[in-house]
Tab-separated table of C-alpha atoms and ligand atoms in Angstrom:
chain	number	residue	atom	x	y	z
R	253	MET	CA	55.403	33.262	155.981
R	254	LYS	CA	57.945	30.707	155.207
R	255	PHE	CA	58.168	26.868	155.573
R	256	ILE	CA	59.927	24.150	157.151
R	257	GLU	CA	61.250	20.742	157.160
R	258	THR	CA	60.010	18.079	159.977
R	259	ARG	CA	62.944	16.192	159.835
R	260	GLY	CA	65.937	19.632	160.061
R	261	ASN	CA	67.757	20.502	157.087
R	262	ASP	CA	70.390	18.188	155.958
R	263	GLY	CA	72.357	20.685	153.838
R	264	SER	CA	71.167	20.022	150.162
R	265	LYS	CA	68.074	22.314	151.033
R	266	PRO	CA	67.528	25.470	151.277
R	267	VAL	CA	66.430	25.837	155.506
R	268	ALA	CA	63.204	27.447	154.600
R	269	VAL	CA	61.072	27.900	151.722
R	270	SER	CA	58.414	29.186	150.263
R	271	PHE	CA	54.342	28.254	150.236
R	272	SER	CA	54.938	27.923	146.145
R	273	GLN	CA	58.234	25.681	146.708
R	274	ALA	CA	56.726	23.923	149.895
R	275	ILE	CA	53.878	22.314	146.934
R	276	LEU	CA	56.244	22.300	144.006
R	277	SER	CA	58.871	19.846	145.266
R	278	PRO	CA	57.256	18.595	149.162
R	279	LEU	CA	59.682	15.802	149.849
R	280	SER	CA	62.264	17.337	152.207
R	281	SER	CA	65.279	16.806	153.821
R	282	PHE	CA	65.548	12.775	156.043
R	283	GLY	CA	62.597	12.044	154.147
R	284	GLY	CA	60.636	14.510	156.087
R	285	ILE	CA	57.807	17.483	154.595
R	286	TYR	CA	57.240	21.034	155.255
R	287	ALA	CA	55.435	22.366	157.393
R	288	PRO	CA	54.482	26.355	158.854
R	289	GLU	CA	57.456	27.609	160.261
R	290	HIS	CA	54.719	28.255	162.467
R	291	ILE	CA	51.538	28.680	162.910
R	292	PRO	CA	49.018	31.736	162.460
R	293	GLN	CA	46.703	32.838	165.011
R	294	LEU	CA	43.223	33.985	163.832
R	295	ALA	CA	42.811	37.829	165.294
R	296	PRO	CA	39.986	37.987	167.567
R	297	ASP	CA	37.618	39.256	165.545
R	298	PHE	CA	37.795	36.745	162.845
R	299	LEU	CA	35.232	33.783	162.882
R	300	ALA	CA	32.294	36.877	164.028
R	301	ASN	CA	34.299	39.146	160.906
R	302	HIS	CA	33.309	36.120	158.855
R	303	LEU	CA	30.231	35.285	159.452
R	304	ASP	CA	28.432	36.607	157.029
R	305	LYS	CA	30.991	36.189	153.814
R	306	ASP	CA	31.063	33.335	151.771
R	307	TYR	CA	33.321	30.015	151.328
R	308	LYS	CA	35.944	31.692	149.054
R	309	THR	CA	35.946	34.990	151.197
R	310	LEU	CA	37.052	32.852	154.244
R	311	ALA	CA	39.524	30.407	152.235
R	312	ARG	CA	41.097	33.590	150.631
R	313	ASP	CA	41.604	35.140	154.231
R	314	ILE	CA	43.332	32.083	155.163
R	315	LEU	CA	46.037	31.828	152.739
R	316	LEU	CA	46.776	35.370	153.679
R	317	ALA	CA	46.685	34.380	157.502
R	318	PHE	CA	49.129	31.807	156.157
R	319	GLY	CA	51.285	33.815	153.801
R	320	VAL	CA	50.970	31.872	150.745
R	321	ASP	CA	53.185	33.783	147.726
R	322	LEU	CA	50.701	33.376	145.446
R	323	GLU	CA	49.432	35.629	142.393
R	324	ASP	CA	46.342	37.213	142.822
R	325	GLY	CA	44.811	35.638	139.984
R	326	LEU	CA	45.698	32.304	140.513
R	327	VAL	CA	44.076	32.359	144.174
R	328	GLU	CA	41.018	33.505	141.825
R	329	ALA	CA	41.384	30.453	139.848
R	330	ALA	CA	41.855	28.240	141.800
R	331	LEU	CA	38.850	28.751	144.154
R	332	SER	CA	36.420	29.535	141.106
R	333	THR	CA	36.825	25.733	141.112
R	334	TYR	CA	34.401	25.465	143.725
R	335	ASP	CA	31.737	26.617	141.296
R	336	GLY	CA	32.145	23.124	140.193
R	337	PHE	CA	30.230	21.876	143.150
R	338	ASP	CA	26.893	21.245	143.803
R	339	ASP	CA	25.874	24.748	145.205
R	340	PRO	CA	28.352	26.658	144.195
R	341	GLU	CA	27.783	29.404	147.198
R	342	ASN	CA	28.061	26.555	149.521
R	343	PRO	CA	30.215	23.857	148.641
R	344	VAL	CA	30.329	22.172	151.881
R	345	PRO	CA	26.990	22.450	153.390
R	346	VAL	CA	26.824	21.567	157.377
R	347	VAL	CA	23.654	19.243	157.942
R	348	GLN	CA	22.379	18.299	161.225
R	349	ILE	CA	21.950	14.348	161.394
R	350	GLY	CA	20.880	14.027	165.078
R	351	GLU	CA	20.622	15.753	168.565
R	352	ARG	CA	23.804	17.779	169.094
R	353	LEU	CA	25.353	16.027	166.174
R	354	HIS	CA	25.803	18.119	162.814
R	355	VAL	CA	27.662	16.361	159.697
R	356	SER	CA	29.646	18.588	156.937
R	357	GLU	CA	29.247	16.989	153.498
R	358	LEU	CA	32.268	16.904	151.964
R	359	TYR	CA	31.004	14.801	148.811
R	360	HIS	CA	29.810	17.185	146.241
R	361	GLY	CA	32.747	17.633	144.555
R	362	PRO	CA	33.044	16.196	140.899
R	363	THR	CA	34.269	12.731	141.441
R	364	ARG	CA	32.116	13.178	145.151
R	365	ALA	CA	35.324	12.315	147.292
R	366	PHE	CA	35.445	14.772	149.885
R	367	LYS	CA	39.609	15.270	148.867
R	368	ASP	CA	37.320	17.404	145.457
R	369	THR	CA	37.366	19.964	148.059
R	370	ALA	CA	41.376	20.824	148.693
R	371	LEU	CA	42.426	18.525	145.234
R	372	GLN	CA	40.358	20.943	142.978
R	373	PRO	CA	42.035	24.757	143.854
R	374	PHE	CA	45.183	22.798	144.369
R	375	GLY	CA	45.313	21.459	140.479
R	376	VAL	CA	44.640	24.598	139.997
R	377	VAL	CA	47.667	26.231	141.791
R	378	LEU	CA	50.216	23.651	140.832
R	379	SER	CA	49.667	24.066	137.125
R	380	GLY	CA	49.590	28.132	138.042
R	381	LEU	CA	52.880	28.039	139.200
R	382	ALA	CA	54.171	25.383	136.556
R	383	GLN	CA	53.417	27.922	133.746
R	384	ALA	CA	54.480	31.107	135.583
R	385	ARG	CA	57.811	28.743	135.844
R	386	ASP	CA	58.164	27.351	133.052
R	387	GLU	CA	58.951	23.629	134.493
R	388	HIS	CA	57.444	20.483	133.763
R	389	TYR	CA	55.994	18.531	136.739
R	390	LEU	CA	54.873	14.962	137.586
R	391	ILE	CA	52.813	13.815	139.706
R	392	MET	CA	52.559	10.431	140.834
R	393	ALA	CA	49.855	10.042	143.253
R	394	ALA	CA	49.546	7.127	145.930
R	395	THR	CA	45.396	6.025	146.068
R	396	SER	CA	43.273	3.783	147.858
R	397	GLY	CA	40.576	4.618	146.184
R	398	ASP	CA	39.424	8.938	146.594
R	399	THR	CA	42.590	10.434	145.879
R	400	GLY	CA	43.073	9.133	142.442
R	401	PRO	CA	39.850	10.082	140.398
R	402	ALA	CA	39.636	13.053	142.277
R	403	ALA	CA	43.520	14.326	141.660
R	404	LEU	CA	43.386	12.446	137.817
R	405	ASP	CA	40.114	15.078	137.438
R	406	THR	CA	41.685	17.679	138.821
R	407	PHE	CA	44.452	17.757	136.462
R	408	ARG	CA	42.852	16.400	133.720
R	409	ASN	CA	44.282	18.562	130.261
R	410	LYS	CA	46.429	21.024	132.454
R	411	PRO	CA	49.182	22.520	130.985
R	412	ASN	CA	52.845	21.387	131.894
R	413	ILE	CA	51.450	18.387	134.360
R	414	LYS	CA	51.358	14.460	134.439
R	415	VAL	CA	49.849	12.096	136.576
R	416	ALA	CA	50.612	8.642	137.235
R	417	CYS	CA	48.465	7.307	139.061
R	418	LEU	CA	49.612	4.049	141.316
R	419	TYR	CA	46.541	2.157	142.733
R	420	PRO	CA	45.788	-1.371	144.901
R	421	ASP	CA	44.195	-3.307	142.533
R	422	GLY	CA	41.124	-4.934	143.789
R	423	GLY	CA	41.935	-3.183	146.547
R	424	THR	CA	39.451	0.164	145.483
R	425	SER	CA	35.697	0.026	145.116
R	426	ASP	CA	34.531	-0.858	141.101
R	427	VAL	CA	33.129	3.217	140.300
R	428	GLN	CA	36.679	4.299	141.825
R	429	ARG	CA	39.023	1.651	139.983
R	430	LEU	CA	36.526	2.940	136.335
R	431	GLN	CA	36.599	6.303	137.227
R	432	MET	CA	39.946	5.914	137.637
R	433	VAL	CA	40.492	3.539	133.970
R	434	THR	CA	38.337	5.541	131.895
R	435	GLU	CA	40.153	8.453	131.941
R	436	ASP	CA	41.645	9.128	128.574
R	437	ALA	CA	43.483	12.476	128.772
R	438	ALA	CA	47.553	12.244	127.499
R	439	ASN	CA	48.676	13.692	130.936
R	440	LEU	CA	47.224	11.274	132.526
R	441	LYS	CA	48.259	7.779	133.216
R	442	VAL	CA	46.916	4.608	136.175
R	443	ILE	CA	48.679	1.947	137.045
R	444	GLY	CA	46.955	-0.932	139.141
R	445	ILE	CA	49.894	-2.542	141.284
R	446	HIS	CA	49.894	-5.842	142.991
R	447	GLY	CA	49.850	-5.439	146.717
R	448	ASN	CA	47.876	-2.690	149.380
R	449	PHE	CA	47.633	1.423	149.729
R	450	ASP	CA	51.171	1.115	152.438
R	451	ASP	CA	52.751	-0.480	148.656
R	452	ALA	CA	51.303	1.573	146.614
R	453	GLN	CA	52.620	4.637	148.971
R	454	ALA	CA	56.083	2.978	149.534
R	455	ALA	CA	56.750	2.701	145.958
R	456	LEU	CA	55.712	6.158	145.352
R	457	LYS	CA	58.038	6.960	148.472
R	458	GLY	CA	60.827	5.044	146.705
R	459	LEU	CA	60.370	6.820	143.677
R	460	LEU	CA	60.437	9.954	144.799
R	461	GLY	CA	63.680	9.519	146.914
R	462	SER	CA	65.452	8.033	143.760
R	463	GLU	CA	68.224	8.916	142.291
R	464	ARG	CA	67.890	7.108	139.330
R	465	PHE	CA	64.317	7.952	138.443
R	466	CYS	CA	64.964	11.594	139.535
R	467	THR	CA	68.399	11.509	136.427
R	468	THR	CA	66.249	10.666	133.470
R	469	LEU	CA	63.206	12.692	134.778
R	470	VAL	CA	66.210	15.629	134.698
R	471	GLU	CA	66.371	14.622	131.269
R	472	LYS	CA	63.350	15.016	130.441
R	473	HIS	CA	62.978	18.334	131.526
R	474	THR	CA	60.878	17.083	134.289
R	475	GLN	CA	60.470	17.856	137.712
R	476	LEU	CA	58.232	15.395	140.402
R	477	SER	CA	56.280	16.485	142.571
R	478	ALA	CA	53.168	14.840	144.640
R	479	ALA	CA	49.305	14.987	145.265
R	480	ASN	CA	48.945	13.581	148.435
R	481	SER	CA	48.382	14.884	151.822
R	482	VAL	CA	52.506	14.543	152.326
R	483	ASN	CA	51.986	18.276	149.956
R	484	PHE	CA	50.856	21.141	152.239
R	485	GLY	CA	48.848	22.628	149.751
R	486	ARG	CA	46.354	19.646	150.107
R	487	ILE	CA	46.307	20.877	153.700
R	488	ILE	CA	45.771	24.415	153.661
R	489	PHE	CA	42.506	23.464	151.804
R	490	GLN	CA	41.429	21.140	154.203
R	491	LEU	CA	41.693	23.589	157.281
R	492	ILE	CA	39.233	26.189	156.127
R	493	TYR	CA	36.274	23.430	156.184
R	494	HIS	CA	36.831	23.324	159.343
R	495	LEU	CA	36.177	26.783	159.759
R	496	HIS	CA	33.519	27.045	157.702
R	497	SER	CA	31.515	24.780	159.518
R	498	TYR	CA	32.105	25.681	162.799
R	499	LEU	CA	30.798	29.232	161.335
R	500	GLU	CA	28.129	27.382	159.361
R	501	LEU	CA	26.829	25.995	163.086
R	502	VAL	CA	26.741	29.562	164.206
R	503	ARG	CA	25.012	30.986	161.355
R	504	GLN	CA	22.621	28.136	162.149
R	505	GLY	CA	21.630	28.651	166.100
R	506	HIS	CA	23.215	25.742	167.066
R	507	ILE	CA	25.943	27.527	168.920
R	508	GLU	CA	27.312	30.505	170.241
R	509	LEU	CA	30.549	32.604	169.072
R	510	GLY	CA	33.458	30.881	171.279
R	511	GLU	CA	31.448	27.514	172.805
R	512	LYS	CA	33.749	24.680	171.970
R	513	VAL	CA	32.623	22.107	169.355
R	514	TYR	CA	34.391	18.090	169.089
R	515	LEU	CA	35.704	17.543	165.309
R	516	VAL	CA	35.077	14.021	165.023
R	517	VAL	CA	37.212	13.180	161.808
R	518	PRO	CA	37.823	9.649	160.086
R	519	SER	CA	41.024	9.062	160.280
R	520	GLY	CA	43.597	7.233	157.392
R	521	ASN	CA	46.423	9.457	156.313
R	522	PHE	CA	45.760	12.116	159.040
R	523	GLY	CA	45.265	15.016	156.272
R	524	ASN	CA	42.046	15.838	157.152
R	525	ALA	CA	42.059	15.438	161.040
R	526	LEU	CA	45.287	17.634	160.616
R	527	GLY	CA	43.676	20.587	159.363
R	528	GLY	CA	41.209	20.188	162.020
R	529	TYR	CA	44.530	20.293	164.089
R	530	TYR	CA	45.446	23.459	162.472
R	531	ALA	CA	42.547	24.987	162.851
R	532	TRP	CA	42.549	24.291	166.327
R	533	ARG	CA	45.419	25.827	166.811
R	534	MET	CA	44.893	28.964	165.113
R	535	GLY	CA	42.141	29.392	167.112
R	536	LEU	CA	39.225	27.657	166.257
R	537	PRO	CA	37.301	26.792	169.957
R	538	VAL	CA	37.619	22.589	169.937
R	539	GLU	CA	37.133	21.030	172.611
R	540	LYS	CA	38.465	17.928	171.335
R	541	ILE	CA	39.270	16.159	167.881
R	542	VAL	CA	37.929	12.386	167.602
R	543	ILE	CA	40.123	10.227	165.767
R	544	ALA	CA	37.737	7.482	163.697
R	545	SER	CA	39.436	4.186	162.863
R	546	ASN	CA	38.314	1.056	161.508
R	547	ALA	CA	40.115	-2.500	162.037
R	548	ASN	CA	43.900	-0.896	160.862
R	549	ASN	CA	43.474	1.557	164.780
R	550	VAL	CA	47.123	2.737	164.539
R	551	LEU	CA	46.372	5.964	165.089
R	552	THR	CA	43.554	4.506	168.622
R	553	ASP	CA	46.768	3.414	170.265
R	554	LEU	CA	49.087	5.896	169.551
R	555	ILE	CA	46.442	8.301	171.176
R	556	HIS	CA	45.765	5.921	174.247
R	557	THR	CA	49.146	4.097	175.080
R	558	GLY	CA	51.823	7.043	172.925
R	559	VAL	CA	52.937	4.364	171.171
R	560	TYR	CA	53.146	3.189	167.400
R	561	ASP	CA	54.186	-0.151	166.941
R	562	LEU	CA	53.213	-1.629	163.451
R	563	ARG	CA	55.347	-4.765	165.036
R	564	GLN	CA	51.953	-7.173	165.379
R	565	ARG	CA	49.936	-5.281	162.370
R	566	LYS	CA	49.073	-6.376	158.734
R	567	LEU	CA	46.618	-4.113	156.821
R	568	ILE	CA	43.401	-5.496	156.849
R	569	GLY	CA	40.908	-4.867	154.118
R	570	THR	CA	37.724	-3.585	154.991
R	571	SER	CA	35.237	-1.718	153.675
R	572	SER	CA	36.447	1.936	153.692
R	573	PRO	CA	39.480	0.852	152.009
R	574	ALA	CA	40.152	4.875	152.490
R	575	MET	CA	40.883	4.460	155.899
R	576	ASP	CA	43.205	1.534	154.943
R	577	ILE	CA	46.137	3.138	156.254
R	578	LEU	CA	49.144	1.757	158.289
R	579	LYS	CA	51.925	4.020	158.338
R	580	SER	CA	49.984	8.027	159.044
R	581	SER	CA	51.671	10.425	156.853
R	582	ASN	CA	50.559	13.046	158.532
R	583	VAL	CA	50.907	12.560	162.360
R	584	GLU	CA	54.826	13.424	161.800
R	585	ARG	CA	53.585	17.223	160.938
R	586	VAL	CA	52.204	17.145	164.891
R	587	LEU	CA	55.398	15.763	166.147
R	588	PHE	CA	56.843	18.402	164.642
R	589	HIS	CA	54.296	21.277	165.826
R	590	LEU	CA	54.687	19.340	169.028
R	591	PHE	CA	58.097	18.187	169.636
R	592	GLY	CA	60.743	20.138	167.075
R	593	ALA	CA	62.746	19.049	164.348
R	594	GLU	CA	64.886	16.704	165.640
R	595	ARG	CA	62.778	14.356	168.197
R	596	THR	CA	60.474	13.890	165.085
R	597	ARG	CA	63.461	12.638	162.735
R	598	GLU	CA	64.185	10.415	165.832
R	599	LEU	CA	60.459	9.076	165.601
R	600	MET	CA	60.284	9.078	162.305
R	601	ARG	CA	64.114	7.017	161.978
R	602	GLU	CA	62.232	4.812	164.716
R	603	LEU	CA	59.361	3.711	163.065
R	604	ASP	CA	60.951	3.331	159.237
R	605	GLU	CA	64.031	0.731	161.103
R	606	GLU	CA	62.557	-0.415	163.374
R	607	GLN	CA	58.878	-0.243	162.918
R	608	HIS	CA	58.147	1.334	165.763
R	609	TYR	CA	58.225	4.236	168.275
R	610	GLN	CA	57.339	5.406	172.023
R	611	LEU	CA	57.023	9.012	172.863
R	612	SER	CA	58.287	9.667	176.606
R	613	GLY	CA	55.634	10.601	178.898
Z	770	LIG	C1	40.602	10.142	152.102
Z	770	LIG	C2	39.408	9.395	153.057
Z	770	LIG	C3	39.805	9.242	153.738
Z	770	LIG	C4	41.257	9.684	154.950
Z	770	LIG	O1	41.315	10.683	155.189
Z	770	LIG	P1	42.884	11.516	155.659
Z	770	LIG	O2	42.921	13.100	155.188
Z	770	LIG	O3	43.783	10.357	154.698
Z	770	LIG	O4	43.285	10.889	157.407
Z	770	LIG	C5	39.446	8.503	155.154
Z	770	LIG	N1	37.621	8.574	154.699
Z	770	LIG	C6	37.811	8.647	153.242
Z	770	LIG	C7	35.851	8.842	152.626
Z	770	LIG	C8	38.751	9.199	152.231
Z	770	LIG	O5	38.504	9.562	151.305
């Protein structure tokens, strides 16, 4: 399977790349990102066949469905990071909290951020690829509080990888700030900025696109990558737990195999929700994906009205800072799968330049 660019190709990059290329260099032409050229379809008996399989086997088979170009040994090493979760046999417990209401507990990793579930294996994959190619990478991460600690933890002392992490000073919890600023590995750097998460993400995107910054890195034989969910390497490990959670509901006797479920996903950058979207498009029986917002409910408006409008909005700091995001990066991949690269490029240009776009009927 190849990965292609959400905003089309400008001639300066390959038209299609492998999974490993897409995750090593996640930014593509016209400021776009990479998405799979088609969404793999699960075999009709895939779910039934995985009822008696463990999380790692499910994960391995999903990676296989996307045709990832990773050595078996590297996949094994990546998935062995789940051994560091509270229950290695079941890294994502699914727990009943109400009548016909269950929660996927995604906080059983080393930093307690749900992002561990994807970042732990992702860190091993990225470092492994870098070593195999004898290349050095700088990961620039922007965080609203959860990505930072999880990214720093996964890359701590990993060969061939350095991390610089930008966080909005005052915009994270004290625990999260301390998780970051007390890291002392030589390959990690943490920087608090004056501004909010969108400012941190904009600074990151600006740097990643800056020629001068990139030339300096070339002189240092270092390439840039990203650990935010613009990186498809994050998304692929996120869609797994949606499938896993469904299988758990069947195993626990709450639903019949084939019965549809609602996925309710608190959303910021839309990575977790996009994982659910891919799981659904691959064949998971999903009735609806419900996007939960906080006061920064730009996605609520988009879904109800087809309008993405930042003009009257200011980012509102809330008690759920990981969702205090107005430019939700992964919506772009949904636009791409629905409308194609040309339309996505047009919409994203409108958002970047005019701060709004409107979908047609
Ligand atoms: C990152 C995060 C979110 C937002 O997730 P996305 O996948 O970026 O939409 C929501 N809640 C918590 C606790 C998070 O850490």
